[in-house]
């Protein structure tokens, strides 16, 4: 009799996420607004930052080190190295001297950026400052400092080499003078050797003299590069970028909102989506009423509307799950509210539309919504009157005018402090099942007391009703465990959108009327948005006089109070006289 749960999975689909976002739109919009506010605050509080750029063409000085193997550039210059030199301490110290500021060289270098355009010998030097003038002066100062440092380094290298050449020339000239002196006094045999040495020294002196002249030429024309694009005073700050800060804050807030909504959905203790029931409670999901369907309390849903089709589908599945005739189905809501009443009334109407004789029983005097009101029948006499012997089952059971195959037994007017006697419900449902293929019983909410479990023990199967965003998952699991302990099959659950609580203006107390006492004044309560339902207390009929129950006039055959059959019957025995009629009267 267990029903299939294969229609649900443990995966969050796009539709689940969209529904979660719709439910958590307040949180999502709050975090989005917070993100936008943070982004705007960041844009307002961030100091303005101006950036100026200048471009320097780097030229070989003639004394540069050769390009390293694998370098990004292929010429004599390694521009990657030069880019790092721009931000070196030596260049920063010189730029600080030019600017005349009080900041340290390290702080100044932190404001410098250097880029090398592809396939060029150009360095793009950028400098950021708190003002446009500071940015312009900083970029110009670093370009000048870099070129000066480059030229000074090259000049120092050339000067060092010149000194070496001069020292070698002086040494060679001294050696040449000595050889010349020795050659004048040498013998014929020594002249050949000394002459050869003299020629060698002369050639070396000539080469060094040529190198000395070359170095003098380099020194006179030394230039490490030049500025090809002067620094420009920026007209507007580069930072903050207001739209970027606001967009970034909004994006962060939106992502945080999505994460918070999905986390709340996943770890919520209430039923957030229908798939939570089979996944987290092990309760099969039968149908879910769409959230777009407006609540309807004055009547059942139409057969061809979205909600009517849902209950028609539920009816077909229950017929397949309960093939035997005369099965008693208990509809119990996990929470207080009109949910169980709505499901019981619409399910009973769906059975009746399929030309199946059906009986609907209100085993609970709900303060929110009465089952007979939805089906167009009077509430009294009803179940309580049958149990207390105030009315026969035939008299209390009324045919629904709009559903000829549906008979309705209301909750009645007489209340019992201890509930109904043991076995009373089984006797009544058994009597109804003689002419009905399905008996749909609306049970008290499981959150109230143990009456729902007690009723379940006297029924063939149970249908659980949960409300999205209200019913706690722990309550669903607890109810499933209660049903398991009384060995009543739980067919599954129907998930409804959350209903607003329909509390009465005053605490609901159904009066108990003793035989022979005066009848209290009629009491009214709002049972639906469209109409008021008049609940009349049962008034005991005098012997031989007719008795009116709602709009029905029936000849009463009850004996006077104190001598009635109900007073003599043992506790738990229900007077359910069928009077030979095949089915309840209209």
XYZ file of C-alpha atoms in Angstrom:
586
model
C 0.000 0.000 0.000
C 3.047 2.269 0.200
C 3.168 4.718 -2.661
C 6.046 5.486 -4.986
C 8.412 8.310 -4.169
C 10.469 8.068 -7.306
C 9.308 11.406 -8.610
C 11.574 13.328 -6.273
C 15.324 13.592 -6.247
C 17.898 15.000 -3.874
C 19.011 17.583 -6.420
C 18.129 21.253 -6.411
C 16.825 22.080 -9.876
C 16.574 25.511 -11.422
C 12.879 25.641 -10.612
C 13.637 24.898 -6.938
C 16.178 27.700 -6.857
C 13.782 30.144 -8.498
C 11.108 29.285 -5.955
C 13.649 29.665 -3.144
C 14.692 33.063 -4.483
C 11.068 34.142 -4.723
C 10.435 33.080 -1.118
C 13.631 34.687 0.128
C 13.403 37.815 -1.994
C 13.275 40.015 1.103
C 16.606 38.668 2.356
C 18.043 38.763 -1.154
C 17.020 42.381 -1.704
C 18.295 43.333 1.758
C 21.755 41.912 1.061
C 21.746 43.428 -2.425
C 20.922 46.804 -0.925
C 23.634 46.340 1.694
C 26.156 45.505 -1.029
C 25.189 48.579 -3.036
C 25.448 50.724 0.095
C 28.896 49.353 0.916
C 30.036 49.954 -2.665
C 28.719 53.506 -2.595
C 30.344 54.147 0.789
C 33.631 52.804 -0.529
C 33.399 55.085 -3.542
C 32.724 58.087 -1.316
C 35.411 57.393 1.288
C 38.202 56.294 -1.066
C 40.699 59.159 -1.522
C 40.963 60.525 -5.045
C 43.918 59.136 -6.962
C 45.311 60.849 -10.065
C 47.662 59.050 -12.453
C 50.008 60.634 -14.983
C 52.104 58.767 -17.560
C 55.258 59.579 -19.444
C 57.125 57.526 -22.052
C 60.895 57.119 -22.269
C 62.764 55.797 -25.304
C 65.692 53.735 -24.018
C 68.847 53.826 -26.145
C 71.962 51.685 -25.869
C 74.813 53.490 -24.139
C 77.505 51.310 -25.616
C 78.390 49.890 -22.245
C 75.142 47.916 -21.612
C 75.342 44.323 -20.611
C 74.248 41.948 -23.384
C 70.663 40.682 -23.256
C 70.263 37.573 -21.158
C 69.335 34.301 -22.802
C 65.567 33.829 -22.867
C 64.852 37.502 -22.260
C 61.548 38.949 -23.448
C 63.293 41.377 -25.807
C 65.842 40.460 -28.470
C 67.899 43.678 -28.793
C 70.928 44.942 -26.925
C 68.704 46.125 -24.114
C 66.839 44.018 -21.600
C 63.812 46.227 -20.981
C 62.496 43.976 -18.227
C 65.621 44.819 -16.259
C 65.283 48.493 -17.123
C 61.664 48.473 -15.908
C 62.827 47.230 -12.530
C 65.568 49.842 -12.413
C 62.960 52.602 -12.713
C 61.606 51.562 -9.299
C 65.027 51.010 -7.746
C 66.142 52.840 -4.627
C 68.797 54.816 -6.490
C 66.275 56.198 -8.983
C 63.743 56.861 -6.208
C 66.365 58.783 -4.205
C 67.134 60.965 -7.207
C 63.419 61.538 -7.893
C 62.961 62.533 -4.254
C 65.730 65.108 -4.665
C 64.000 66.504 -7.742
C 60.597 66.671 -6.049
C 61.961 67.908 -2.765
C 59.327 66.024 -0.772
C 59.395 64.682 2.750
C 58.330 61.113 1.939
C 60.774 58.234 1.922
C 62.168 56.777 -1.285
C 60.377 53.482 -0.656
C 56.993 55.196 -0.287
C 57.620 57.183 -3.431
C 58.571 54.088 -5.425
C 55.327 52.401 -4.332
C 53.390 54.929 -6.439
C 55.286 54.051 -9.629
C 54.127 51.656 -12.332
C 56.194 50.683 -15.372
C 54.924 49.012 -18.521
C 56.804 47.825 -21.600
C 54.743 47.951 -24.808
C 55.342 44.876 -26.936
C 58.115 44.990 -29.564
C 59.334 48.442 -28.518
C 62.232 49.989 -26.655
C 59.901 52.252 -24.738
C 59.136 52.376 -21.034
C 55.763 53.807 -19.955
C 56.238 55.251 -16.488
C 53.133 56.013 -14.435
C 52.881 57.818 -11.124
C 49.832 58.060 -8.859
C 49.289 60.967 -6.530
C 46.683 62.607 -4.402
C 46.396 65.526 -6.810
C 46.772 66.053 -10.530
C 49.892 68.198 -10.041
C 51.518 65.628 -7.765
C 50.885 62.884 -10.311
C 52.348 64.997 -13.137
C 55.429 66.029 -11.165
C 56.044 62.493 -9.930
C 55.936 60.956 -13.409
C 58.253 63.629 -14.798
C 60.640 63.300 -11.851
C 60.980 59.530 -12.201
C 61.539 59.758 -15.950
C 64.276 62.343 -15.416
C 65.785 60.427 -12.509
C 65.855 57.203 -14.516
C 67.609 58.810 -17.503
C 70.094 60.593 -15.246
C 70.792 57.388 -13.375
C 71.253 55.498 -16.622
C 73.642 58.106 -18.044
C 75.547 58.393 -14.778
C 75.997 54.650 -14.638
C 77.232 54.554 -18.239
C 79.615 57.511 -17.663
C 81.004 55.860 -14.582
C 81.658 52.712 -16.573
C 83.381 54.646 -19.380
C 85.491 56.671 -16.948
C 86.633 53.520 -15.265
C 87.616 52.017 -18.606
C 89.447 55.223 -19.631
C 91.445 55.118 -16.455
C 92.428 51.565 -17.210
C 93.437 52.454 -20.760
C 95.507 55.418 -19.560
C 97.309 53.248 -17.031
C 98.106 50.637 -19.686
C 99.323 53.314 -22.100
C 101.638 54.751 -19.504
C 103.079 51.329 -18.761
C 103.530 50.461 -22.423
C 105.189 53.786 -23.185
C 107.654 53.226 -20.365
C 108.449 49.786 -21.730
C 108.847 51.230 -25.224
C 111.321 53.848 -23.970
C 113.354 51.173 -22.221
C 113.410 48.975 -25.324
C 114.499 51.931 -27.426
C 117.394 52.614 -25.040
C 118.431 48.979 -25.031
C 118.202 48.803 -28.774
C 120.716 51.659 -29.185
C 123.389 49.807 -27.184
C 122.544 46.291 -28.334
C 124.746 43.999 -30.401
C 123.784 42.813 -33.802
C 122.361 39.577 -32.425
C 120.161 41.401 -29.832
C 118.904 43.984 -32.277
C 116.557 41.494 -33.926
C 114.806 40.621 -30.641
C 114.660 44.149 -29.328
C 113.347 45.415 -32.653
C 110.566 42.857 -32.579
C 109.619 43.897 -29.007
C 109.632 47.526 -29.996
C 107.247 46.886 -32.860
C 104.904 44.904 -30.598
C 104.830 47.634 -27.965
C 104.208 50.249 -30.616
C 101.212 48.352 -31.984
C 99.759 47.905 -28.468
C 100.182 51.587 -27.733
C 98.505 52.406 -31.014
C 95.521 50.143 -30.209
C 95.096 51.565 -26.723
C 95.341 55.081 -28.079
C 92.581 54.254 -30.544
C 90.449 52.776 -27.741
C 91.087 55.892 -25.667
C 89.858 58.064 -28.485
C 86.770 55.840 -28.903
C 85.947 56.131 -25.215
C 86.372 59.887 -25.370
C 83.910 59.929 -28.246
C 81.369 57.834 -26.346
C 81.726 60.057 -23.357
C 81.078 63.165 -25.375
C 77.979 61.741 -27.079
C 76.664 59.706 -24.150
C 72.806 59.492 -23.997
C 70.879 56.694 -22.302
C 67.525 57.671 -23.786
C 65.064 60.482 -24.012
C 61.529 61.372 -23.074
C 59.284 60.934 -26.093
C 55.986 61.677 -24.327
C 55.910 64.284 -21.614
C 53.814 63.749 -18.510
C 50.339 65.265 -18.801
C 48.426 66.745 -15.907
C 45.339 64.501 -15.533
C 41.970 66.214 -15.713
C 40.099 63.666 -13.588
C 41.026 61.066 -10.981
C 41.504 57.438 -11.970
C 40.140 56.294 -8.623
C 37.606 55.872 -7.251
C 35.554 54.578 -10.187
C 32.108 55.107 -8.709
C 30.135 52.849 -11.040
C 32.689 50.074 -10.638
C 32.651 50.266 -6.837
C 28.853 50.318 -6.708
C 28.568 47.489 -9.241
C 31.141 45.449 -7.347
C 29.328 45.978 -4.058
C 26.014 45.082 -5.671
C 27.474 41.932 -7.202
C 28.964 40.875 -3.880
C 25.663 41.562 -2.124
C 23.736 39.640 -4.772
C 26.027 36.627 -4.467
C 25.799 36.776 -0.681
C 22.017 36.999 -0.977
C 21.809 33.971 -3.251
C 24.066 32.032 -0.897
C 22.047 33.015 2.168
C 18.728 32.169 0.496
C 19.905 28.759 -0.697
C 21.541 28.001 2.666
C 18.348 28.914 4.496
C 16.401 26.769 2.052
C 18.723 23.800 2.485
C 19.084 23.900 6.269
C 15.602 25.139 7.164
C 13.684 23.224 9.832
C 10.395 23.784 8.032
C 9.097 22.401 4.750
C 10.566 24.782 2.192
C 9.900 22.631 -0.866
C 7.845 19.526 -1.419
C 10.908 17.350 -2.024
C 11.989 17.937 1.601
C 9.390 15.413 2.790
C 10.802 12.310 1.049
C 14.404 13.478 1.277
C 14.550 14.572 4.912
C 11.550 12.842 6.531
C 11.106 9.689 4.465
C 7.441 10.535 3.791
C 6.292 9.962 0.186
C 5.120 13.047 -1.669
C 1.798 12.600 -3.443
C 0.883 16.024 -4.799
C 1.692 19.674 -4.195
C -0.885 22.396 -4.634
C 0.683 25.188 -6.723
C 1.478 28.360 -4.822
C -0.268 30.324 -7.570
C -3.640 28.800 -6.610
C -5.630 31.197 -4.449
C -7.046 29.739 -1.210
C -10.716 28.835 -1.460
C -12.675 28.229 1.730
C -16.317 28.743 0.808
C -16.435 25.914 -1.730
C -14.301 23.174 -3.251
C -12.128 23.833 -6.284
C -13.593 23.343 -9.743
C -12.847 20.060 -11.463
C -11.067 21.651 -14.431
C -9.026 24.300 -12.676
C -5.355 23.823 -11.699
C -6.223 22.803 -8.128
C -9.095 20.568 -9.257
C -6.762 18.714 -11.600
C -4.297 18.209 -8.747
C -6.973 16.621 -6.560
C -8.179 14.558 -9.522
C -4.692 13.191 -9.924
C -4.517 12.480 -6.187
C -7.866 10.659 -6.394
C -6.605 8.415 -9.206
C -3.488 7.482 -7.256
C -5.460 6.736 -4.105
C -7.901 4.542 -6.025
C -4.914 2.545 -7.287
C -3.408 2.363 -3.791
C -6.717 1.410 -2.091
C -8.450 -0.932 -4.555
C -10.793 -2.500 -1.984
C -14.287 -1.113 -1.617
C -15.294 0.780 1.516
C -11.824 1.941 2.562
C -11.564 4.574 5.289
C -8.999 7.301 4.574
C -7.920 9.642 7.376
C -6.763 13.139 6.394
C -4.674 14.667 9.168
C -2.934 18.023 9.202
C 0.444 18.337 10.870
C -0.379 21.859 12.075
C -3.504 23.632 13.203
C -5.325 25.393 10.428
C -7.688 24.836 7.516
C -5.293 22.655 5.509
C -6.739 19.254 6.429
C -10.286 20.554 5.917
C -9.458 21.861 2.439
C -7.828 18.576 1.415
C -10.581 16.378 2.881
C -13.386 18.379 1.235
C -11.732 18.555 -2.185
C -10.642 14.915 -2.110
C -14.152 13.749 -1.188
C -15.576 15.896 -3.985
C -13.036 14.419 -6.420
C -14.128 10.880 -5.501
C -17.768 11.871 -5.966
C -17.056 13.402 -9.384
C -15.712 10.018 -10.474
C -19.174 8.550 -9.718
C -17.877 6.818 -6.597
C -20.223 6.805 -3.574
C -18.256 8.739 -0.973
C -18.777 9.807 2.620
C -16.984 12.753 4.234
C -16.762 12.855 8.024
C -15.646 15.836 10.117
C -14.099 14.270 13.215
C -12.885 17.655 14.360
C -14.789 20.858 15.154
C -12.218 23.132 13.570
C -12.250 26.767 14.722
C -10.842 27.775 11.330
C -13.064 26.135 8.730
C -15.925 23.623 8.820
C -15.981 20.716 6.383
C -19.789 20.898 5.850
C -19.520 24.584 4.946
C -17.229 23.773 2.026
C -19.584 21.047 0.794
C -22.807 22.983 1.282
C -24.338 20.941 4.108
C -25.360 21.833 7.694
C -22.940 21.187 10.533
C -25.581 19.897 12.978
C -26.619 17.321 13.806
C -23.298 15.592 13.283
C -20.750 13.122 14.559
C -20.871 14.266 18.178
C -24.668 14.019 18.164
C -24.517 10.472 16.796
C -21.959 9.403 19.393
C -23.960 10.888 22.278
C -27.207 9.374 20.996
C -28.813 12.708 20.154
C -29.298 11.767 16.509
C -29.282 8.740 14.289
C -26.557 8.314 11.704
C -29.152 8.603 8.927
C -30.421 11.875 10.351
C -26.949 13.382 10.768
C -25.639 12.317 7.361
C -26.685 14.722 4.593
C -26.278 14.454 0.837
C -24.242 17.313 -0.696
C -26.461 19.236 -3.098
C -23.693 19.898 -5.634
C -22.264 16.380 -5.422
C -25.047 13.758 -5.527
C -22.648 10.889 -4.811
C -21.245 12.558 -1.694
C -22.690 12.299 1.828
C -21.409 14.537 4.608
C -21.351 14.006 8.369
C -20.469 17.208 10.224
C -18.744 17.540 13.571
C -22.026 18.135 15.400
C -22.863 20.325 18.346
C -22.487 18.188 21.478
C -18.969 17.992 22.833
C -17.494 15.335 25.088
C -14.663 16.185 27.428
C -13.086 12.776 26.961
C -13.490 12.556 23.198
C -15.440 9.660 21.719
C -15.737 6.138 23.199
C -13.349 3.458 22.031
C -14.488 1.871 18.802
C -17.135 4.513 18.149
C -15.429 5.871 15.049
C -14.889 2.392 13.653
C -18.612 1.626 14.076
C -19.640 4.855 12.349
C -17.185 4.572 9.462
C -18.089 0.914 9.094
C -21.754 1.835 8.782
C -20.934 4.512 6.208
C -18.671 2.135 4.294
C -21.639 -0.170 3.652
C -22.886 2.248 1.002
C -19.720 4.261 0.243
C -16.644 3.101 -1.602
C -14.492 5.672 0.161
C -14.930 7.278 3.563
C -12.806 10.422 3.960
C -12.338 11.439 7.596
C -10.983 14.847 8.606
C -8.888 14.352 11.754
C -7.854 16.813 14.463
C -4.394 18.333 13.893
C -1.510 16.154 15.011
C 0.054 19.079 16.866
C -2.907 19.355 19.251
C -3.167 16.006 21.046
C -3.121 12.266 20.444
C -6.598 12.123 18.863
C -5.097 11.937 15.378
C -3.089 8.841 16.300
C -6.142 7.330 17.995
C -8.268 7.921 14.900
C -5.550 6.523 12.650
C -5.698 3.213 14.497
C -9.360 2.887 13.427
C -8.794 3.795 9.744
C -7.337 1.921 6.784
C -4.809 4.522 5.620
C -3.638 8.043 6.394
C -3.005 11.066 4.208
C -0.766 13.724 5.740
C -1.250 17.446 5.015
C 1.691 19.843 5.353
C 1.939 23.572 4.691
C 4.963 24.997 2.942
C 7.090 27.404 5.025
C 5.106 26.542 8.163
C 5.144 22.825 8.904
C 8.237 21.730 10.797
C 10.111 18.743 9.439
C 10.475 17.326 12.942
C 6.678 17.386 13.334
C 6.277 15.457 10.072
C 8.777 12.834 11.216
C 7.061 12.590 14.606
C 3.640 12.064 13.011
C 5.033 9.404 10.689
C 6.478 7.622 13.722
C 3.130 7.835 15.546
C 1.377 6.199 12.598
C 4.023 3.508 12.373
C 3.443 2.594 16.014
C -0.282 2.011 15.454
C 0.397 0.035 12.242
C -1.604 2.355 9.990
C -0.165 2.794 6.484
C 0.903 6.332 5.616
C 0.167 6.744 1.918
C 2.017 10.018 1.627
C 1.703 13.753 2.005
C -0.092 16.603 0.301
C 1.804 19.898 0.414
C -0.234 23.106 0.398
C 0.935 26.696 0.150
C 1.003 28.436 3.484
C -2.439 29.602 4.625
C -2.942 32.621 6.801
C -4.283 31.571 10.155
C -8.034 31.949 10.369
C -8.518 32.320 14.082
C -11.968 33.008 15.498
C -12.650 36.210 17.349
C -13.192 34.317 20.610
C -12.035 30.910 21.830
C -14.137 28.202 20.245
C -16.237 26.311 22.788
C -18.976 24.070 21.480
C -21.737 23.914 24.118
C -23.032 20.669 25.497
C -26.803 20.611 25.700
C -28.417 18.279 28.201
C -31.843 16.839 27.557
C -34.566 19.110 28.777
C -32.339 22.177 29.138
C -32.938 25.417 27.320
C -31.205 25.899 23.997
C -28.511 28.559 23.912
C -28.667 31.398 21.463
C -27.373 30.636 17.972
C -23.696 31.438 17.558
C -22.036 32.608 14.334
C -18.456 32.259 13.198
C -16.803 33.234 9.947
C -16.018 30.033 8.075
C -15.091 31.537 4.753
C -14.315 34.775 3.066
C -17.678 34.814 1.275
C -20.299 33.777 3.824
C -21.166 33.320 7.461
C -22.101 29.860 8.701
C -24.780 29.553 11.367
C -23.977 26.836 13.876
C -27.084 25.781 15.742
C -26.906 23.662 18.874
C -28.803 20.415 18.837
C -32.124 20.718 20.654
C -33.624 17.474 21.956
C -37.031 16.763 20.509
C -40.022 15.921 22.616
C -41.509 12.498 22.232
C -43.501 12.251 19.020
C -42.631 15.775 17.811
C -40.651 16.477 14.669
C -37.023 17.545 14.988
C -35.361 20.130 12.676
C -31.676 19.779 11.908
C -30.490 22.623 9.723
C -32.913 22.755 6.785
C -34.159 19.159 7.236
C -37.465 18.196 8.868
C -37.463 14.632 10.183
C -39.941 12.838 12.394
C -38.177 12.058 15.633
C -38.749 8.771 17.358
C -36.454 9.408 20.300
C -37.802 8.794 23.767
C -37.921 11.514 26.413
C -34.765 12.458 28.248
C -33.891 10.121 31.053
C -35.623 7.227 29.343
C -33.764 7.255 26.034
C -32.026 4.375 24.439
C -28.788 6.325 24.540
C -28.979 6.649 28.310
C -29.367 2.915 28.697
C -26.703 1.966 26.159
C -23.285 1.037 27.541
C -20.387 3.425 26.994
C -18.837 3.175 23.572
C -21.996 1.841 21.838
C -23.150 4.114 19.045
C -26.788 4.333 17.975
C -26.421 4.191 14.189
C -29.779 3.057 12.917
C -30.004 2.784 9.166
C -33.853 2.456 9.061
C -33.570 0.190 6.062
C -32.438 3.029 3.741
C -29.703 2.052 1.257
C -27.880 5.371 1.563
C -28.132 8.587 3.583
C -31.043 10.795 2.675
C -30.807 14.178 1.049
